[in-house]
XYZ file of N, CA and C in Angstrom:
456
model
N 58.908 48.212 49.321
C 57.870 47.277 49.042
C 56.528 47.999 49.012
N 55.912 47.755 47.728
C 54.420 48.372 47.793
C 53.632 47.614 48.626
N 52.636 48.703 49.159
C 51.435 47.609 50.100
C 50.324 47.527 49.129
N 49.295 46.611 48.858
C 48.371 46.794 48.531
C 47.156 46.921 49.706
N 46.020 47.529 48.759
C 44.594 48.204 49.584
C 44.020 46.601 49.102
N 43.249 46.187 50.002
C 42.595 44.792 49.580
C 41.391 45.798 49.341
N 40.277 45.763 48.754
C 39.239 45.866 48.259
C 38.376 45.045 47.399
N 37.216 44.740 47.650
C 36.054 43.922 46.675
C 36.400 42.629 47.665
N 35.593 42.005 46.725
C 35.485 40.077 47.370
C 36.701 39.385 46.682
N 37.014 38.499 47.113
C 37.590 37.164 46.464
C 36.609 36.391 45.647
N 37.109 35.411 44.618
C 36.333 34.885 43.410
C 35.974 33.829 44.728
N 36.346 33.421 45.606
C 35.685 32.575 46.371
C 34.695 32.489 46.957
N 34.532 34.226 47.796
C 33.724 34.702 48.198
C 32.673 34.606 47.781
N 32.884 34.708 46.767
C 31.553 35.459 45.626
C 30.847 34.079 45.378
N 31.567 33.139 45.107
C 31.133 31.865 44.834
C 29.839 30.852 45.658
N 30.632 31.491 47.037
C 29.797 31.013 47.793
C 28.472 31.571 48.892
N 28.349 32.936 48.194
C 27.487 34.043 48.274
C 26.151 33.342 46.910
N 26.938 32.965 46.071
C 25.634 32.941 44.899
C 25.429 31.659 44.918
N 25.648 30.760 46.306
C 25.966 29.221 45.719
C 24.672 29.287 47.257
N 24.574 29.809 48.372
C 23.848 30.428 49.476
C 22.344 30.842 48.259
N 22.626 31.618 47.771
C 21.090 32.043 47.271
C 20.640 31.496 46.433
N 21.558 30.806 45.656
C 20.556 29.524 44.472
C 19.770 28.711 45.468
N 20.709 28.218 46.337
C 19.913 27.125 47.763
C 18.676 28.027 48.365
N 18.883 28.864 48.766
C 17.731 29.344 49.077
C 16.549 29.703 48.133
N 16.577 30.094 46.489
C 15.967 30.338 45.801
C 15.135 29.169 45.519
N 15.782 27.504 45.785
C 15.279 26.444 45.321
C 14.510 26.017 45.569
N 14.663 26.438 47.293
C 13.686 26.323 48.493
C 12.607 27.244 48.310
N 12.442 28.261 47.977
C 11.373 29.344 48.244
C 10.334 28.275 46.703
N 11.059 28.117 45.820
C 10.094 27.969 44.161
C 9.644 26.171 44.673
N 10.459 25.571 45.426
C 9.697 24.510 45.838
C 8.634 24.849 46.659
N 8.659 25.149 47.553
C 7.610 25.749 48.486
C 6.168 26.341 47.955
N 6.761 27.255 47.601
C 5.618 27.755 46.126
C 4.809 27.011 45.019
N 5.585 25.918 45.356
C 4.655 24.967 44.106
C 3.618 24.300 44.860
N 4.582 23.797 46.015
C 3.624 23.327 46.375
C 2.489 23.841 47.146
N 2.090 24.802 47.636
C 1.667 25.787 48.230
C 0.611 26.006 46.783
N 0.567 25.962 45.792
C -0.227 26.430 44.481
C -1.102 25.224 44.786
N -0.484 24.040 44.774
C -1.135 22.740 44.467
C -1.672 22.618 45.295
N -1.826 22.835 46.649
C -2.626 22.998 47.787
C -3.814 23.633 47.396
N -3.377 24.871 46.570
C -4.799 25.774 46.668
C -5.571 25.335 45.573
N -5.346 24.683 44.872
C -6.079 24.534 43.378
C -6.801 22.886 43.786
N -6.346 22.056 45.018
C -7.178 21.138 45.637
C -7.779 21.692 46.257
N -7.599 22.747 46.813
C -8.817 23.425 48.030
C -10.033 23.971 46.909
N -9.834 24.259 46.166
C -10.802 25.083 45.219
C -11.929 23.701 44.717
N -10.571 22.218 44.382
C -11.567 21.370 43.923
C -12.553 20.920 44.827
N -11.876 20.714 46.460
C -12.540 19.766 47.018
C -14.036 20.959 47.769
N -13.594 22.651 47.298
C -14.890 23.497 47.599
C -16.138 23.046 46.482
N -15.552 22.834 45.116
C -16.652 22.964 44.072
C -16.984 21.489 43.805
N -16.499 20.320 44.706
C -17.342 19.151 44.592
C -18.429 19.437 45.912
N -18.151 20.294 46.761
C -19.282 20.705 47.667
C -20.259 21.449 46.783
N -19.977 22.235 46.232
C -21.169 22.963 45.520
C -21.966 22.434 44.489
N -21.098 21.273 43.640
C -21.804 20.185 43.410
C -23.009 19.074 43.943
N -22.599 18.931 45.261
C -22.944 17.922 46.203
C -24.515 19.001 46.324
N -24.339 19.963 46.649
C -25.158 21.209 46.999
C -26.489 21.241 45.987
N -25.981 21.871 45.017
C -26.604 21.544 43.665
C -27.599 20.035 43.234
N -26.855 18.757 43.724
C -27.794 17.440 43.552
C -28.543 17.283 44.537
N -28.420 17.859 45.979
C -29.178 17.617 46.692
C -30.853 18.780 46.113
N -30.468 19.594 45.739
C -31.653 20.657 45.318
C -32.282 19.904 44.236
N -31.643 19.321 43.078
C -32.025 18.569 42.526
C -32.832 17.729 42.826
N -32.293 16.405 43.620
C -32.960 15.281 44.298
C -34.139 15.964 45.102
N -34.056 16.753 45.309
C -35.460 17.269 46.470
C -36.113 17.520 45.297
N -35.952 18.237 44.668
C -37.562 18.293 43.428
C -37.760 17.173 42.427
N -36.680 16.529 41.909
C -36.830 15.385 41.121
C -37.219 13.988 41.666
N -36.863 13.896 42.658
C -37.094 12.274 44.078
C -35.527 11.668 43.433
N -34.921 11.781 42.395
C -33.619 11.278 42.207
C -32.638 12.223 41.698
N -31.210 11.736 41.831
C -30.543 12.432 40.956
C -30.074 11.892 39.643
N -29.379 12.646 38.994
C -29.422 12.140 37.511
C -28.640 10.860 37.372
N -28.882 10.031 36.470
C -28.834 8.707 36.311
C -27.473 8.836 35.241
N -26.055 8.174 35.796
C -24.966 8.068 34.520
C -24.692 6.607 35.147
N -24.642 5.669 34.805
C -23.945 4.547 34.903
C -22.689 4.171 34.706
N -22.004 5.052 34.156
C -20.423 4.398 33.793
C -19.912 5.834 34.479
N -19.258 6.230 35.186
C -18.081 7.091 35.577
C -17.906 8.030 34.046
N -18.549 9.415 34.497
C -18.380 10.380 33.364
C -17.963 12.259 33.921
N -17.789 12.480 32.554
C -17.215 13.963 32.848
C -18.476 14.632 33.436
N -18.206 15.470 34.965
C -19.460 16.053 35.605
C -20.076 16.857 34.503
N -19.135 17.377 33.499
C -20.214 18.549 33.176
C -21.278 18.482 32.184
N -20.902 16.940 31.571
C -21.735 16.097 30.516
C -22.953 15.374 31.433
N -22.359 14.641 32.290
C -23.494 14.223 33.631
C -24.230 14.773 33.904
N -23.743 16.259 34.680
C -24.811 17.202 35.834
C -25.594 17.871 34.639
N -25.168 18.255 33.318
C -25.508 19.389 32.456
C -26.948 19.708 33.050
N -27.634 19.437 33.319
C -29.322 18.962 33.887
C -29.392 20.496 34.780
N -28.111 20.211 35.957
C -28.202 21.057 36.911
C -28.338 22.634 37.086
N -27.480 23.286 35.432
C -27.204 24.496 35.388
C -28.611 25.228 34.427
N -28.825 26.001 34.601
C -28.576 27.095 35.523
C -29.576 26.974 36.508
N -30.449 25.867 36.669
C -31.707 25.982 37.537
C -30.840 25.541 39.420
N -29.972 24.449 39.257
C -29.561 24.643 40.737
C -28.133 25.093 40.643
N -27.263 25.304 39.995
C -26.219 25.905 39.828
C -25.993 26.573 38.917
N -25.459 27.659 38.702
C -25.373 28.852 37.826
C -24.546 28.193 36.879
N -23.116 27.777 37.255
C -22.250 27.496 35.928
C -21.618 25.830 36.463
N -21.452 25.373 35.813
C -21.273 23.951 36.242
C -19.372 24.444 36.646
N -18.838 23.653 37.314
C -17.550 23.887 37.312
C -16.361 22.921 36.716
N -15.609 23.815 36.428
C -14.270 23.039 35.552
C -12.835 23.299 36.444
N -11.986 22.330 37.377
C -11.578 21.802 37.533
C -10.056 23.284 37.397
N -9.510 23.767 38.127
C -8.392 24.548 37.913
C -7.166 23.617 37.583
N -6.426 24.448 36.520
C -5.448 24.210 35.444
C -4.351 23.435 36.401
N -3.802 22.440 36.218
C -3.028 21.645 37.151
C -1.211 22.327 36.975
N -0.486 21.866 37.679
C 0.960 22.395 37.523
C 1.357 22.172 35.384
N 0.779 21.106 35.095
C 1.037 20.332 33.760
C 0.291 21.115 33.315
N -0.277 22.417 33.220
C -1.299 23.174 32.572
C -2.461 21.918 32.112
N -2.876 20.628 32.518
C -3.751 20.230 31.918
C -4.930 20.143 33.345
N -6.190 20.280 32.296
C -7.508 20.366 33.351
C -7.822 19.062 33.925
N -8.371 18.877 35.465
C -8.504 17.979 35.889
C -10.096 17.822 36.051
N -10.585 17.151 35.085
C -12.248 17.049 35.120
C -12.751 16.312 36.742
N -13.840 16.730 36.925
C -14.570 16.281 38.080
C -15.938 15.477 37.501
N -15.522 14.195 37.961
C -16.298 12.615 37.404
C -17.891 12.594 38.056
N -18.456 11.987 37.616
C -19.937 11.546 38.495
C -20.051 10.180 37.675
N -20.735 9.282 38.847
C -21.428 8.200 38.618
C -22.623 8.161 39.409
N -23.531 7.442 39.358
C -24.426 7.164 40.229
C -24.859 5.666 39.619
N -25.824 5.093 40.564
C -26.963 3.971 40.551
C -27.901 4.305 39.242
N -28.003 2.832 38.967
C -29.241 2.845 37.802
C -30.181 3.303 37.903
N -30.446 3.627 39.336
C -31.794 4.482 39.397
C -32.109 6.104 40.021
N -30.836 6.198 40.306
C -30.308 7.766 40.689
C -30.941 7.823 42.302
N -30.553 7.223 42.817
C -30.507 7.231 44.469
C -29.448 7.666 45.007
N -28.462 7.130 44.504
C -27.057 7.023 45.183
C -25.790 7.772 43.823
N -24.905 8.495 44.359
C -24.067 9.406 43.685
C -22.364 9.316 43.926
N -21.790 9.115 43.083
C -20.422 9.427 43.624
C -19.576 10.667 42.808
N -19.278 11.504 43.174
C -18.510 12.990 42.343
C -17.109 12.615 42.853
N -16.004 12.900 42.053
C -14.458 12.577 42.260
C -13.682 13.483 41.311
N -12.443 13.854 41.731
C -11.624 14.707 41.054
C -10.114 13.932 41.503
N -9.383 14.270 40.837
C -7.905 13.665 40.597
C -7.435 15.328 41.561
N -6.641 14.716 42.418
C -5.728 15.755 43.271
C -4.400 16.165 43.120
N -3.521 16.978 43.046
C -2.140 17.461 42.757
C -1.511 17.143 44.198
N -1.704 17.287 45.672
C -1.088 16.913 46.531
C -1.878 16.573 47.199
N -2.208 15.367 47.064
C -3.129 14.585 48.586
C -2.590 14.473 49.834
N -3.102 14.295 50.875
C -2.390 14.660 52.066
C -2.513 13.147 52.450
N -3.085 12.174 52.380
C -2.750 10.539 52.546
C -2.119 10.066 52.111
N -1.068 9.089 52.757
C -0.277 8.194 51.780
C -1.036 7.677 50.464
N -0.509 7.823 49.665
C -1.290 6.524 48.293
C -2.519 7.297 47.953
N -3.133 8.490 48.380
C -4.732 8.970 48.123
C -3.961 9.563 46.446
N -4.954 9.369 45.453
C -4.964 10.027 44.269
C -5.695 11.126 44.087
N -7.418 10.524 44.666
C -8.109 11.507 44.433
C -9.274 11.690 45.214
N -9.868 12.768 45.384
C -11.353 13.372 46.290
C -12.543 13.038 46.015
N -13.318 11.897 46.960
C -14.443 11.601 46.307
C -15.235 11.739 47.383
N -16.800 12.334 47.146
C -17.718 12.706 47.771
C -19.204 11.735 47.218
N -19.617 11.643 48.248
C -20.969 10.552 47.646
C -22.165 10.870 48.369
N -22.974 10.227 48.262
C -24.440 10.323 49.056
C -24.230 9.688 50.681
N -23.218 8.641 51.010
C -22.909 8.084 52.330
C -21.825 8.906 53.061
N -21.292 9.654 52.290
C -19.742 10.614 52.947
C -19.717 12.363 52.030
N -20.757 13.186 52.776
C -20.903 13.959 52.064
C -19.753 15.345 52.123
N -19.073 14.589 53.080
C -17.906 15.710 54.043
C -16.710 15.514 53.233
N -16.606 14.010 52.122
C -15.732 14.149 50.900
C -14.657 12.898 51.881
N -13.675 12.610 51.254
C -12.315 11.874 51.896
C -11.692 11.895 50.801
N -10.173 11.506 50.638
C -9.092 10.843 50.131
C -9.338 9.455 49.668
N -9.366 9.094 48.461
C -8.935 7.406 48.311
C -7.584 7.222 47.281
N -7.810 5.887 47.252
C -6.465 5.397 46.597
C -6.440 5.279 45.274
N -7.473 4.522 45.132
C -8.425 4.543 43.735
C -8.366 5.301 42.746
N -7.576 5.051 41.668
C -7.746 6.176 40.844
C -8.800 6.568 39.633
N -9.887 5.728 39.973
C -11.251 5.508 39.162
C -12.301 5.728 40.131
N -13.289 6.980 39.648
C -14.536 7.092 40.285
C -15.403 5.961 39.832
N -15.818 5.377 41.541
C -16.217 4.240 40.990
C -17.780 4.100 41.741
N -18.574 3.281 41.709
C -20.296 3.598 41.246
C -20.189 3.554 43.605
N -21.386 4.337 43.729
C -21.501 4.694 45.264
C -22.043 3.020 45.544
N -21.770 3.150 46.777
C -22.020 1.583 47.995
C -23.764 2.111 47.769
């Protein structure tokens, strides 16, 4: 009777060696996404501060800030701001959907009061859509709301 030398894996083996690292691969590229989407809200909710930054320099030499009445694209709104209190107005990093997420302004008919908002990729509140910063909450929050809507 011949003996055989066992050598290599079994097709089973193997199966469940590459069936182990797809699972783990799924996990690492989930992780990673979301981990992106984290950072590309951190970037927004920095450059509605530098915004916020920018109208206050404004409002100190003008006595108001700029006047939009209907909820509009910041960079059509603020245009006023660049280059005298901000160098380049900012645009909104490329979302997972490669599409840009504009950052809104409204204010009062008479430019007292301000609201700046951006649409978020992972909000950390139940139900929050998006980041809005105003003249009463300049530290920014989460709402539900998915319309920048005119400041209290």
């Amino acid at each position: 009777m011949k003996k055989f030398n066992k050598k290599g894996f079994t097709l089973v083996e193997l199966m469940i060696v590459i069936t182990v690292i797809a699972i783990l691969a799924t996990i690492a590229v989930v992780s990673f996404t979301r981990v992106q989407k984290q950072a590309r809200d951190t970037k927004r909710r920095a450059e509605v501060k530098s915004l916020q930054i920018a109208l206050q320099a404004y409002y100190t030499e003008k006595t108001s800030y700029p006047v939009s009445a209907t909820s509009t694209v910041a960079s059509t709104a603020l245009a006023v701001l660049a280059p005298t209190y901000i160098s380049n107005l900012p645009t909104g990093p490329l979302g997972s959907t490669g599409s840009n997420t504009n950052y809104m302004y409204i204010s009062d008919a008479v430019g007292y009061k301000y609201s700046l908002c951006v649409t978020l990729e992972a909000p950390t509140a139940s139900g929050s859509v998006m980041w809005k910063a105003d003249t009463s909450n300049s530290a920014g929050y989460e709402i539900t709301d998915a319309a920048c809507t005119a400041p209290l």
